[in-house]
Coordinates of C-alpha atoms (C1' of nucleotides) in Angstrom, one line a residue:
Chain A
X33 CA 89.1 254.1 74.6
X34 CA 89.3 255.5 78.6
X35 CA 92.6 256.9 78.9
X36 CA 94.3 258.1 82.2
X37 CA 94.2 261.7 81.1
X38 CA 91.6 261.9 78.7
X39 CA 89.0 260.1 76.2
X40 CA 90.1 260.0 72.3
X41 CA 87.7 259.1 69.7
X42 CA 87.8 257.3 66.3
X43 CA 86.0 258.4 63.1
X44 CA 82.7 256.9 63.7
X45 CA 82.5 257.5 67.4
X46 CA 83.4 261.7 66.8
X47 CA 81.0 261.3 63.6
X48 CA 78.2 259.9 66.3
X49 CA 79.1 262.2 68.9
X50 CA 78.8 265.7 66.3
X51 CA 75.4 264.1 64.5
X52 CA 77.0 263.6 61.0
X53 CA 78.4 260.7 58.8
X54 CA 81.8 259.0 58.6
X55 CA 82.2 260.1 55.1
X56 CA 81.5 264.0 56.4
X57 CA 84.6 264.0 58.4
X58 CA 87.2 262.5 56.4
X59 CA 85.2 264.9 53.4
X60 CA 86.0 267.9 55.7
X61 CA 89.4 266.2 56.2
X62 CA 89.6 266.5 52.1
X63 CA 88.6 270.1 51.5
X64 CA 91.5 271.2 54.4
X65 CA 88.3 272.1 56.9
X66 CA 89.0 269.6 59.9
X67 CA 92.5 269.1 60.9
X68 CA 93.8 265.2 60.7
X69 CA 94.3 263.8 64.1
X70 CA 97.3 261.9 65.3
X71 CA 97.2 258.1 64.8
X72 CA 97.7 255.5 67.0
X73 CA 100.0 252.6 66.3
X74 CA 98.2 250.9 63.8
X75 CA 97.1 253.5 61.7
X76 CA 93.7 254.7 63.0
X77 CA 92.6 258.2 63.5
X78 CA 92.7 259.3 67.5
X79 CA 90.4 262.4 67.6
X80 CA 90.7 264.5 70.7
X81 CA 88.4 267.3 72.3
X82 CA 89.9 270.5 69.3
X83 CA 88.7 268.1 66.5
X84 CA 85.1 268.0 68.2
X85 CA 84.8 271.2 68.5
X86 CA 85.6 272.2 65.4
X87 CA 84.0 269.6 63.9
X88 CA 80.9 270.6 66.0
X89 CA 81.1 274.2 64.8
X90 CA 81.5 273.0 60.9
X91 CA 78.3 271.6 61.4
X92 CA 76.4 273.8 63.1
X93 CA 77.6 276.0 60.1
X94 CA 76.1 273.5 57.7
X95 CA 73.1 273.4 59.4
X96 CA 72.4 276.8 58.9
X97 CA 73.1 276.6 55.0
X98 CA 76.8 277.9 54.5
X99 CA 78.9 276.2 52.1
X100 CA 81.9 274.3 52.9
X101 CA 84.0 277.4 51.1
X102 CA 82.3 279.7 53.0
X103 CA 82.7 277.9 56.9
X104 CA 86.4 277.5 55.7
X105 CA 86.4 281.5 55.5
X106 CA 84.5 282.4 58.2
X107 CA 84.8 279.6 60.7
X108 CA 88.5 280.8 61.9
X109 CA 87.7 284.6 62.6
X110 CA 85.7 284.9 65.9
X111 CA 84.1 288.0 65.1
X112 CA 81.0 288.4 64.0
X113 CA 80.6 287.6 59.9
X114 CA 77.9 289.7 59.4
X115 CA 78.0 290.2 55.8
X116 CA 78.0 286.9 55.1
X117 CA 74.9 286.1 57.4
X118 CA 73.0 288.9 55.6
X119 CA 73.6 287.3 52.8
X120 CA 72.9 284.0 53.3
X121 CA 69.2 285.0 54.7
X122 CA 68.9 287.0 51.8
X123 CA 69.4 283.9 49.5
X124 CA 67.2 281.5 51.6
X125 CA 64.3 283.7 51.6
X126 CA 64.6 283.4 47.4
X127 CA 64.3 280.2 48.0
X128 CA 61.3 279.8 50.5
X129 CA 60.2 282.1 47.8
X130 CA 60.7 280.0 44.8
X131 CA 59.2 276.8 46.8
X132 CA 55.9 278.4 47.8
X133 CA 55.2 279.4 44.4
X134 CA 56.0 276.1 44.0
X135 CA 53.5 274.7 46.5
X136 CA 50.8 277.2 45.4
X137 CA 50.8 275.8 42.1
X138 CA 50.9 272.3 43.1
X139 CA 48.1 273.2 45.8
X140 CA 46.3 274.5 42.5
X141 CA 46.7 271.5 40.9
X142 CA 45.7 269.0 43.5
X143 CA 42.6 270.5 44.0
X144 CA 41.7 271.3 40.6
X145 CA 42.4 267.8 39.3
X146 CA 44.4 268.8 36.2
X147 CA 47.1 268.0 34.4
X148 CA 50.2 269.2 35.4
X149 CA 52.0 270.7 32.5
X150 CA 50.1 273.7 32.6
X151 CA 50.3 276.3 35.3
X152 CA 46.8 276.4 37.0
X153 CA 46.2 280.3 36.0
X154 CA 46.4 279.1 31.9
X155 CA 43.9 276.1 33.0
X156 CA 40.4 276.1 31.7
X157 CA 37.6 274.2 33.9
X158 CA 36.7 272.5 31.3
X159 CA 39.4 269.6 30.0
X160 CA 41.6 270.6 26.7
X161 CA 42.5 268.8 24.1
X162 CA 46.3 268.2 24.0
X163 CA 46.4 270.5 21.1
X164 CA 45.2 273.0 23.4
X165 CA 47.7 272.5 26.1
X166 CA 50.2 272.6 23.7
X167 CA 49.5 275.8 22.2
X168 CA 49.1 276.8 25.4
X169 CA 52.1 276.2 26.8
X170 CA 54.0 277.6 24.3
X171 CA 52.1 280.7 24.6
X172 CA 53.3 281.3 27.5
X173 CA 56.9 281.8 26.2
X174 CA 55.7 283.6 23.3
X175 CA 53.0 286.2 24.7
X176 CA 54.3 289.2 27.2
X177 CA 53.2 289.1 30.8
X178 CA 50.2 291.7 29.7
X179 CA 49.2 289.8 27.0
X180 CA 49.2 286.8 29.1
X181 CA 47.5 287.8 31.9
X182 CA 44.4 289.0 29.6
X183 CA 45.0 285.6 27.5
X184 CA 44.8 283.6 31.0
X185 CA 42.0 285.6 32.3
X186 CA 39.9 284.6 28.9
X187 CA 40.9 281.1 29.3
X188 CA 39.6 280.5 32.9
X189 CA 36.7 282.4 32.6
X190 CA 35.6 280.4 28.9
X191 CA 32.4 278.2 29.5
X192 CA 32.4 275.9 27.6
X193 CA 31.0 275.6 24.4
X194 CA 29.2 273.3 22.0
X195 CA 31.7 273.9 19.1
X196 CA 34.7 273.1 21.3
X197 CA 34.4 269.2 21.2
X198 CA 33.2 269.8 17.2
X199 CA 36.0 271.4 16.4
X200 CA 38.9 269.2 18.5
X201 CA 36.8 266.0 17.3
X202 CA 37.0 267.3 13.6
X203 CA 38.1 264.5 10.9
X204 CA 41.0 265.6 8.6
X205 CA 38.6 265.2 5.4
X206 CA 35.6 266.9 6.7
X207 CA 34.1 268.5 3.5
X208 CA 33.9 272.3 2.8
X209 CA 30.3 273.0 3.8
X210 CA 31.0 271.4 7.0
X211 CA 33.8 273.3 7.9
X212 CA 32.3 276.7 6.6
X213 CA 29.6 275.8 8.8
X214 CA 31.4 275.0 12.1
X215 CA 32.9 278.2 11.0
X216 CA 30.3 280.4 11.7
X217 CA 29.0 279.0 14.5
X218 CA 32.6 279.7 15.7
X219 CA 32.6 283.1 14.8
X220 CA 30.4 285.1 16.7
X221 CA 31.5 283.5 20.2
X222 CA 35.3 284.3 19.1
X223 CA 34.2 287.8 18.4
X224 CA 32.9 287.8 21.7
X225 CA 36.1 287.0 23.3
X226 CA 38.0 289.1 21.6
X227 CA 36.2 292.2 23.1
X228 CA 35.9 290.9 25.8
X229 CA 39.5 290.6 26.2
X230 CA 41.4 294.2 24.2
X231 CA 44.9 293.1 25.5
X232 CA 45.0 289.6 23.8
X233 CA 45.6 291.7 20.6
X234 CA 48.8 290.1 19.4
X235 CA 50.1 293.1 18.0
X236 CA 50.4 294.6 21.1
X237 CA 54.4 295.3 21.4
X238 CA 54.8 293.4 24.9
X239 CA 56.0 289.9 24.0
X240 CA 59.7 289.0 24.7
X241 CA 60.7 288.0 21.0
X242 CA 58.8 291.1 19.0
X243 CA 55.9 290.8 17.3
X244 CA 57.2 289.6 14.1
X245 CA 59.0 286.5 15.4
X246 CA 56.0 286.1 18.4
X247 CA 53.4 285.5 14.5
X248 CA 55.9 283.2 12.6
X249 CA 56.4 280.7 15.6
X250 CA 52.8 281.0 16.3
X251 CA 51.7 280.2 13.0
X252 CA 54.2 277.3 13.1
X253 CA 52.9 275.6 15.9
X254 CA 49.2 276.1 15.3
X255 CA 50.0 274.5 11.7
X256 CA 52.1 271.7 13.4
X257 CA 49.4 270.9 16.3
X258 CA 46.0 270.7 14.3
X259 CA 44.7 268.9 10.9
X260 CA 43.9 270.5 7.4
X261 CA 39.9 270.6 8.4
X262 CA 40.9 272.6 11.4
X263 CA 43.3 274.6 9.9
X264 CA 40.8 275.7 7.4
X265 CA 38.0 276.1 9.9
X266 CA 40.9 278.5 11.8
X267 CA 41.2 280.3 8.4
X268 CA 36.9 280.6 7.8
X269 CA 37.0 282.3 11.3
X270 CA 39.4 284.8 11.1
X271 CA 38.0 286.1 7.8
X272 CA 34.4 286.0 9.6
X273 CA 36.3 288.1 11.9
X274 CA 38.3 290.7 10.0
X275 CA 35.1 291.4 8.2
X276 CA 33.4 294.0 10.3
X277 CA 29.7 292.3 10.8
Chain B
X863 CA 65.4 279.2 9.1
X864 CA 61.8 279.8 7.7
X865 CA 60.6 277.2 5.1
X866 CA 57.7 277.3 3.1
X867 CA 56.2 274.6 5.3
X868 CA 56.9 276.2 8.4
X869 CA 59.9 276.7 11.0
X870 CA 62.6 274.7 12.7
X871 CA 65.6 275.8 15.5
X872 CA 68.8 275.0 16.3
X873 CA 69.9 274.1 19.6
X874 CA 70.4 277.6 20.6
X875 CA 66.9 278.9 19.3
X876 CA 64.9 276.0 21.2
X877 CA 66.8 276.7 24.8
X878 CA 66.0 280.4 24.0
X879 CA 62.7 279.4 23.3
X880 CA 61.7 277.3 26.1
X881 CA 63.6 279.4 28.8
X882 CA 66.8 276.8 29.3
X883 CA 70.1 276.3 28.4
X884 CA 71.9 275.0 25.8
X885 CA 73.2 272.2 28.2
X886 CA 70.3 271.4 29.8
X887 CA 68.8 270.5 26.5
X888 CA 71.9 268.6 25.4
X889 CA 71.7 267.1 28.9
X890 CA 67.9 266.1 28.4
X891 CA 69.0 264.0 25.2
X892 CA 71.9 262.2 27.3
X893 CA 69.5 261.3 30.0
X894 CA 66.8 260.1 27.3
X895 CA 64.1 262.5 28.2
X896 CA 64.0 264.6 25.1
X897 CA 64.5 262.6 21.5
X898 CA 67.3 264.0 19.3
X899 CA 65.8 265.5 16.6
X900 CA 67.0 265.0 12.8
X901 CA 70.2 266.6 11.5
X902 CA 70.8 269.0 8.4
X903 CA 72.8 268.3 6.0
X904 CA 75.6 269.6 8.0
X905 CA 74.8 267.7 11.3
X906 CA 73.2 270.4 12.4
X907 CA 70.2 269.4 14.9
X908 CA 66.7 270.7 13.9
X909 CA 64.0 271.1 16.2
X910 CA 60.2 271.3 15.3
X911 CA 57.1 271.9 17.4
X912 CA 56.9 268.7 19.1
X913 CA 60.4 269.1 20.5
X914 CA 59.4 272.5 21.5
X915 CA 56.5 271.6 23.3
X916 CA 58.3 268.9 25.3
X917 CA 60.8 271.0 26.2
X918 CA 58.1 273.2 27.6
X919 CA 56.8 270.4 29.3
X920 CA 59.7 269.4 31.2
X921 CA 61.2 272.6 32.0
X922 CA 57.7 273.5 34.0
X923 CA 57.8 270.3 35.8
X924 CA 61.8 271.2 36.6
X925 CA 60.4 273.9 37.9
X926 CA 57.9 273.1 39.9
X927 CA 60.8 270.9 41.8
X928 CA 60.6 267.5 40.1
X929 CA 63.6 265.1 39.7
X930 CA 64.2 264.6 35.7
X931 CA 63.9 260.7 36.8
X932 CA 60.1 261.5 38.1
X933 CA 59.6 263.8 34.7
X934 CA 60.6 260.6 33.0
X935 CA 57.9 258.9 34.7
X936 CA 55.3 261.2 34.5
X937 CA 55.6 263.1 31.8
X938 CA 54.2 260.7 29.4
X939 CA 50.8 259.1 31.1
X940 CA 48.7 262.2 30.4
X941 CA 47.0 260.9 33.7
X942 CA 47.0 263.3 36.9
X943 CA 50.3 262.3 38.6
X944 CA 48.0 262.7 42.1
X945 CA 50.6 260.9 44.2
X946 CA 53.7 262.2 42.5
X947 CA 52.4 266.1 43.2
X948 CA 51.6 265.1 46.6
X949 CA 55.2 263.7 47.8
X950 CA 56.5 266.6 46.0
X951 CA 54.4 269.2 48.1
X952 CA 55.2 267.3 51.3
X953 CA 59.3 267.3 50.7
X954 CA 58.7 270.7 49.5
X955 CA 57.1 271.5 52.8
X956 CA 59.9 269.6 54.3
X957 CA 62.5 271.9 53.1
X958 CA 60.9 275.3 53.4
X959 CA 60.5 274.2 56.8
X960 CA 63.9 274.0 57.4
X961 CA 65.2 277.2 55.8
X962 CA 62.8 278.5 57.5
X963 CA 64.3 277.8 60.9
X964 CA 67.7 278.2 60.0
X965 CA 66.3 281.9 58.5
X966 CA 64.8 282.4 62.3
X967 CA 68.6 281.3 64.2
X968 CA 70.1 283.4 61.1
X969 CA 67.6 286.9 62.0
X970 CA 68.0 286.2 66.0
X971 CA 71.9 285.8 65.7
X972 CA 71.7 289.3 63.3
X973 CA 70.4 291.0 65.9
X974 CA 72.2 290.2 69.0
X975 CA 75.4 290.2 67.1
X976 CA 76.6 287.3 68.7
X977 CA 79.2 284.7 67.4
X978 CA 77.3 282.3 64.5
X979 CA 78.5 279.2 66.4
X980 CA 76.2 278.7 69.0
X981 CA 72.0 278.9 68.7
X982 CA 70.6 281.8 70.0
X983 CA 68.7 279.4 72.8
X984 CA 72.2 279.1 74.2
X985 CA 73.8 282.4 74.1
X986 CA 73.8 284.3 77.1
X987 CA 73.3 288.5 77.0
X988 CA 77.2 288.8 78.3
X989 CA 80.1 287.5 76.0
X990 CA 81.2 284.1 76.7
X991 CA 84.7 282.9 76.7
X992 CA 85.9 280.5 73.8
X993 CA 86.5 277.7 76.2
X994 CA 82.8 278.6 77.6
X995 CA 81.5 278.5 74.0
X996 CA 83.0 275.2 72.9
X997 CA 81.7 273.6 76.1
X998 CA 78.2 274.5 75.1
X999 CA 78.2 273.4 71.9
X1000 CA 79.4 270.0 73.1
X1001 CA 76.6 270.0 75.5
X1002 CA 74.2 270.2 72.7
X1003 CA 75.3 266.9 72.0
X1004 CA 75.5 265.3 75.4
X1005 CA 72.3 266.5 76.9
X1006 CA 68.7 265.7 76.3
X1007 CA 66.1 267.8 75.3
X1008 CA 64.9 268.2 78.6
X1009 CA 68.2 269.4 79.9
X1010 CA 68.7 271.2 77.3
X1011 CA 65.9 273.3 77.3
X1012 CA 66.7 274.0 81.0
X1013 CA 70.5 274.6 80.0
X1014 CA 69.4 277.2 78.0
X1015 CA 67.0 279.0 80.1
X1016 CA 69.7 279.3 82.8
X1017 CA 72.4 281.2 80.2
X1018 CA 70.1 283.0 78.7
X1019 CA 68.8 284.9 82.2
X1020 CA 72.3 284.6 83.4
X1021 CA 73.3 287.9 85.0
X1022 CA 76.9 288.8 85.0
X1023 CA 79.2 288.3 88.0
X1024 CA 82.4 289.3 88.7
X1025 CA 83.8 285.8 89.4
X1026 CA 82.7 285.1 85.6
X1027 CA 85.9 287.3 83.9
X1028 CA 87.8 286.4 87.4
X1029 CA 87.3 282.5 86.3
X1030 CA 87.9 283.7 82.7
X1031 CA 91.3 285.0 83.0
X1032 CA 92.9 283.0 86.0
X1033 CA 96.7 282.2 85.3
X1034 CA 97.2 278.7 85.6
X1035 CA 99.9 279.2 88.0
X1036 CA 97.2 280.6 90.8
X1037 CA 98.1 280.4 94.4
X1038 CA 96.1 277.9 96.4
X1039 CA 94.8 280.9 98.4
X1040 CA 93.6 282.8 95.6
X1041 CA 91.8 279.4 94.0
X1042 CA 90.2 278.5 97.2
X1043 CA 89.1 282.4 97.9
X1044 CA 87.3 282.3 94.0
X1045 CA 86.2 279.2 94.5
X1046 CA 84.5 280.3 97.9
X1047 CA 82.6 283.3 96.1
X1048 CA 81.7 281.5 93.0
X1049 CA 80.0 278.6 95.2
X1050 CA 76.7 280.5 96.7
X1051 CA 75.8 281.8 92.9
X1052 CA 75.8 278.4 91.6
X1053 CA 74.2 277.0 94.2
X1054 CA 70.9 279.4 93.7
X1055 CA 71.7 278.6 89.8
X1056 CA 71.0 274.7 90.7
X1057 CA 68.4 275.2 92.4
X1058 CA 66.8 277.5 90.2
X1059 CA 67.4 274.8 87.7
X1060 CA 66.3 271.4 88.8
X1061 CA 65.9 270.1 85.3
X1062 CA 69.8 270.8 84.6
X1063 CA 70.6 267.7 87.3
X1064 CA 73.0 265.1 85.1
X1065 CA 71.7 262.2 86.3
X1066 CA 68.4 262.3 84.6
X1067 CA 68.6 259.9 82.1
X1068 CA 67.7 262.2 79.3
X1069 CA 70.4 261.9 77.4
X1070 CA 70.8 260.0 73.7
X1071 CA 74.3 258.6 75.2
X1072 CA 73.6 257.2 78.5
X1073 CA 74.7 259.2 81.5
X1074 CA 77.8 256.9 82.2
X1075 CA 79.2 258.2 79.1
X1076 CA 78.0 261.5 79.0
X1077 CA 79.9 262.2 82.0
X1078 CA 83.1 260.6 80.9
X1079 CA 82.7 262.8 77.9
X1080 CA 82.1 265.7 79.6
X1081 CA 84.8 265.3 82.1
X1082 CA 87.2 265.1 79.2
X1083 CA 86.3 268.2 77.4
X1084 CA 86.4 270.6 80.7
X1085 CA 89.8 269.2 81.2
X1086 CA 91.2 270.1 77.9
X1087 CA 89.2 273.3 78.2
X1088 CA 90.2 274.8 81.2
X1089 CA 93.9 275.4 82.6
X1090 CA 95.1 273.6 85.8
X1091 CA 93.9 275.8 87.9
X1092 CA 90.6 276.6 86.4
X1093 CA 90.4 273.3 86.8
X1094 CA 90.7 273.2 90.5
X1095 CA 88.7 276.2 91.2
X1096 CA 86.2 274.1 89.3
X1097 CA 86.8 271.0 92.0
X1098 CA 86.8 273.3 95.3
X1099 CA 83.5 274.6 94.5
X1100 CA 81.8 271.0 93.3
X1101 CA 83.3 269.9 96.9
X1102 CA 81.4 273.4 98.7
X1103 CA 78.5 272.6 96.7
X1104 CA 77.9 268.6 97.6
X1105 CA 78.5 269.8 101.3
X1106 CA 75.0 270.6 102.7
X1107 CA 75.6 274.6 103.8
Chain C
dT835 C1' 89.4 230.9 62.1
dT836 C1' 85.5 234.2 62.5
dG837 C1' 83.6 238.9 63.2
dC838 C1' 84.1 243.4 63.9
dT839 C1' 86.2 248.0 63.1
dC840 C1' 89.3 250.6 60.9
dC841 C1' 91.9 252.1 56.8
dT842 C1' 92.6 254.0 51.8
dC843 C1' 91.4 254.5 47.0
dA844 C1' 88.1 255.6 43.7
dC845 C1' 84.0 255.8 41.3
dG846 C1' 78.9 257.3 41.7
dT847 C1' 75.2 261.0 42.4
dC848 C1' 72.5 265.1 40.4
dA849 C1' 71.7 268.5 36.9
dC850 C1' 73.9 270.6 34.5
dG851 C1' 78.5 274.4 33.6
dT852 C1' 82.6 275.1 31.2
dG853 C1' 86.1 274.8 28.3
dA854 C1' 88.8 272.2 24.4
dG855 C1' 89.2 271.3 19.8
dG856 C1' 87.2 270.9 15.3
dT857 C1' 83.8 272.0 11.4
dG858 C1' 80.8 274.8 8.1
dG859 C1' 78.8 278.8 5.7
dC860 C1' 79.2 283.9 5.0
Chain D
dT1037 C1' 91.1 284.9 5.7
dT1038 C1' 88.0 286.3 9.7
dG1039 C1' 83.8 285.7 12.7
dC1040 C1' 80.1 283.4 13.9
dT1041 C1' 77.5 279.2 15.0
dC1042 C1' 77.2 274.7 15.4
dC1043 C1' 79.1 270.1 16.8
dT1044 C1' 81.2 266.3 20.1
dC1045 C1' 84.0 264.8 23.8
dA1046 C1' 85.1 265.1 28.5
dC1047 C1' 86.3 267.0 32.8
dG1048 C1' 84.5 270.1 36.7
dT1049 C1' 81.0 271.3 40.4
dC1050 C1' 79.0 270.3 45.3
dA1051 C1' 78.8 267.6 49.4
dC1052 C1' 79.2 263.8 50.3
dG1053 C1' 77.3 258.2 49.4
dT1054 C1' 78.8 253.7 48.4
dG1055 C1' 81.2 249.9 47.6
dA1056 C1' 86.0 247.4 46.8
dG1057 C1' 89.8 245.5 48.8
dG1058 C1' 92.9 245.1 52.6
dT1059 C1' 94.5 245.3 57.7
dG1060 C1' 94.4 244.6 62.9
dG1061 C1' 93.0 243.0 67.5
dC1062 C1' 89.8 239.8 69.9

DNA sequence: TTGCTCCTCACGTCACGTGAGGTGGC
DNA sequence: TTGCTCCTCACGTCACGTGAGGTGGC
């Protein structure tokens, strides 16, 4: 490939020599951002010094994070594309952003040893049932970011509680004076909670969806995620509650 | 869309619901990760509360970076995904890593207001010439890291000289005088340079390409770079500088 | 003849986005 | 009849990756 005047290159040797893939240069030949070279006689590509270059620039350009459309505009003009570097930092720090929280969370979850479909600040120390997590997780598309910061600050603060395996464990047919029982063992701790924690009042006007579609969904999901006995226990404990002791 | 047994969503509703798209749940059924519910009588789809809370499931673990091939995998053993989490938090690592570094090149070329083609490392204070430019972004890829490093610590402290524009600008139909005068007053600067630069010596074997063709390539690219007598200037003052003085 | 490199289609990847064209209930 | 929502194809996006099938010089 030692010429008289000069040194010419094929694809994968000007690929080699710019640190990118064969398929990158004849891609950049596709989108009209690298020049085709001349050919020699039997067809192949003969790359000279201007196709390194540029090619060199391209990918120091991808290397940075531009887009192909955006080298093809700014590549040509020397001066200095200052707008577009702004904003190009601008959209890689949301992104460093985004993964962080990303990594946070996972950090969370590593070292708490929990399941992953719940973000670590709606994560009890003690396990859940995956009724629990359920409701949970839809919670957090239902409350507002008040409610659910108070709802979250409840949830990883609970100890736990001998009713809380009682009432996940509960059969279907448990009778009535079992339930009514479990009931008001329930009741006081719940009352407990609830002062506890003012801003988990649902009728607080802060969720996304307004109140009145925030209770119908709600009321859906509890009635799709736990049995009749707990239903009913659910029912026993709110009257214990309304019912100023 | 309420019943007397509780509450079920169209399409639209669910995405709403869980924070997504239309598409993307479409796109979840295609890709077998989230069942198709049952139809209405009109073929309308119909989502309940365990479609909900699956779509809630995957759209967190989409968000925390997973591939919708490792939700498939994950998503159902209830089991803590340990080494799944892990390789995520290392690639993410990976990447925030990188944009990190392009973010530092990206703030450094912001505030010299330099070209974006070259890294900072190897921009000089003083505007370079395009032929100069292209010639260091080649050397980025003919050099080693050693070199380089060296490379860039000499442009970086180079102080301007009047032979640089002098070399910049010279017609290529110079008189031999006049090429043989510059070449004279260029040769005691970069004498000092070299030997204020050991390190920058070609034939350490530093390079990824082998010095043999790391010359040959270089040779090529000055010679398409520079005019005639650019060129020449260049050879009088390699001659002055292999002569002991 | 056997390898090796080069060539040109052309489909695949990933996670959806975006119409196109048609139906159903008010 | 007019809007509105829903449906199903099916192609587009982005920056290439990955063969498939063929040619040319040693």
């Amino acid at each position: 490939m030692v010429c008289a005047d000069g040194m010419s290159w094929s694809t994968r040797e000007i690929a080699e020599l710019a640190g990118t893939s064969l398929r990158a240069v004849r891609h950049y030949h596709e989108v009209g951002l690298l020049p085709e070279p001349e050919r020699r006689s039997n067809g192949y590509k003969k790359y000279g010094v201007p196709h390194l270059v540029r090619l060199l620039r391209i990918k120091r350009l991808v290397d940075l994070g531009f887009s192909l459309a955006q080298i093809a505009e700014t590549v040509d003009d020397a001066e200095h594309p200052e707008h577009a570097l702004r904003t190009l930092d601008a959209e890689l720090a949301d992104t460093i952003q985004r993964l962080q929280r990303a990594r946070v969370e996972l950090g969370t979850l590593l070292r708490r040893r929990v399941p992953a479909d719940l973000p670590p600040e709606l994560t009890p120390v003690t396990p859940m049932s995956s009724a629990d997590r359920a409701l949970v997780l839809v919670m957090t598309r239902i409350m507002g970011p008040r409610q659910l910061r108070a709802y979250g600050e409840m949830i990883r603060t609970l100890p736990a509680h001998p009713t809380d395996r009682e009432f996940d464990d509960l059969p279907a047919d448990t009778g009535e004076a079992a339930r009514q029982d479990l009931a008001e063992r329930m009741a006081p701790r719940l009352r407990l909670l609830r002062a506890a924690h003012p801003d988990l009042d649902v009728s607080h006007p802060d969720a996304p969806l307004g109140e009145e579609s925030a209770r119908e969904i709600l009321a859906t999901v509890v009635r799709e995620l736990y049995n009749p006995a707990q239903l009913d226990v659910l029912g026993r404990v709110a009257a214990l509650l309304s019912r100023p002791r």
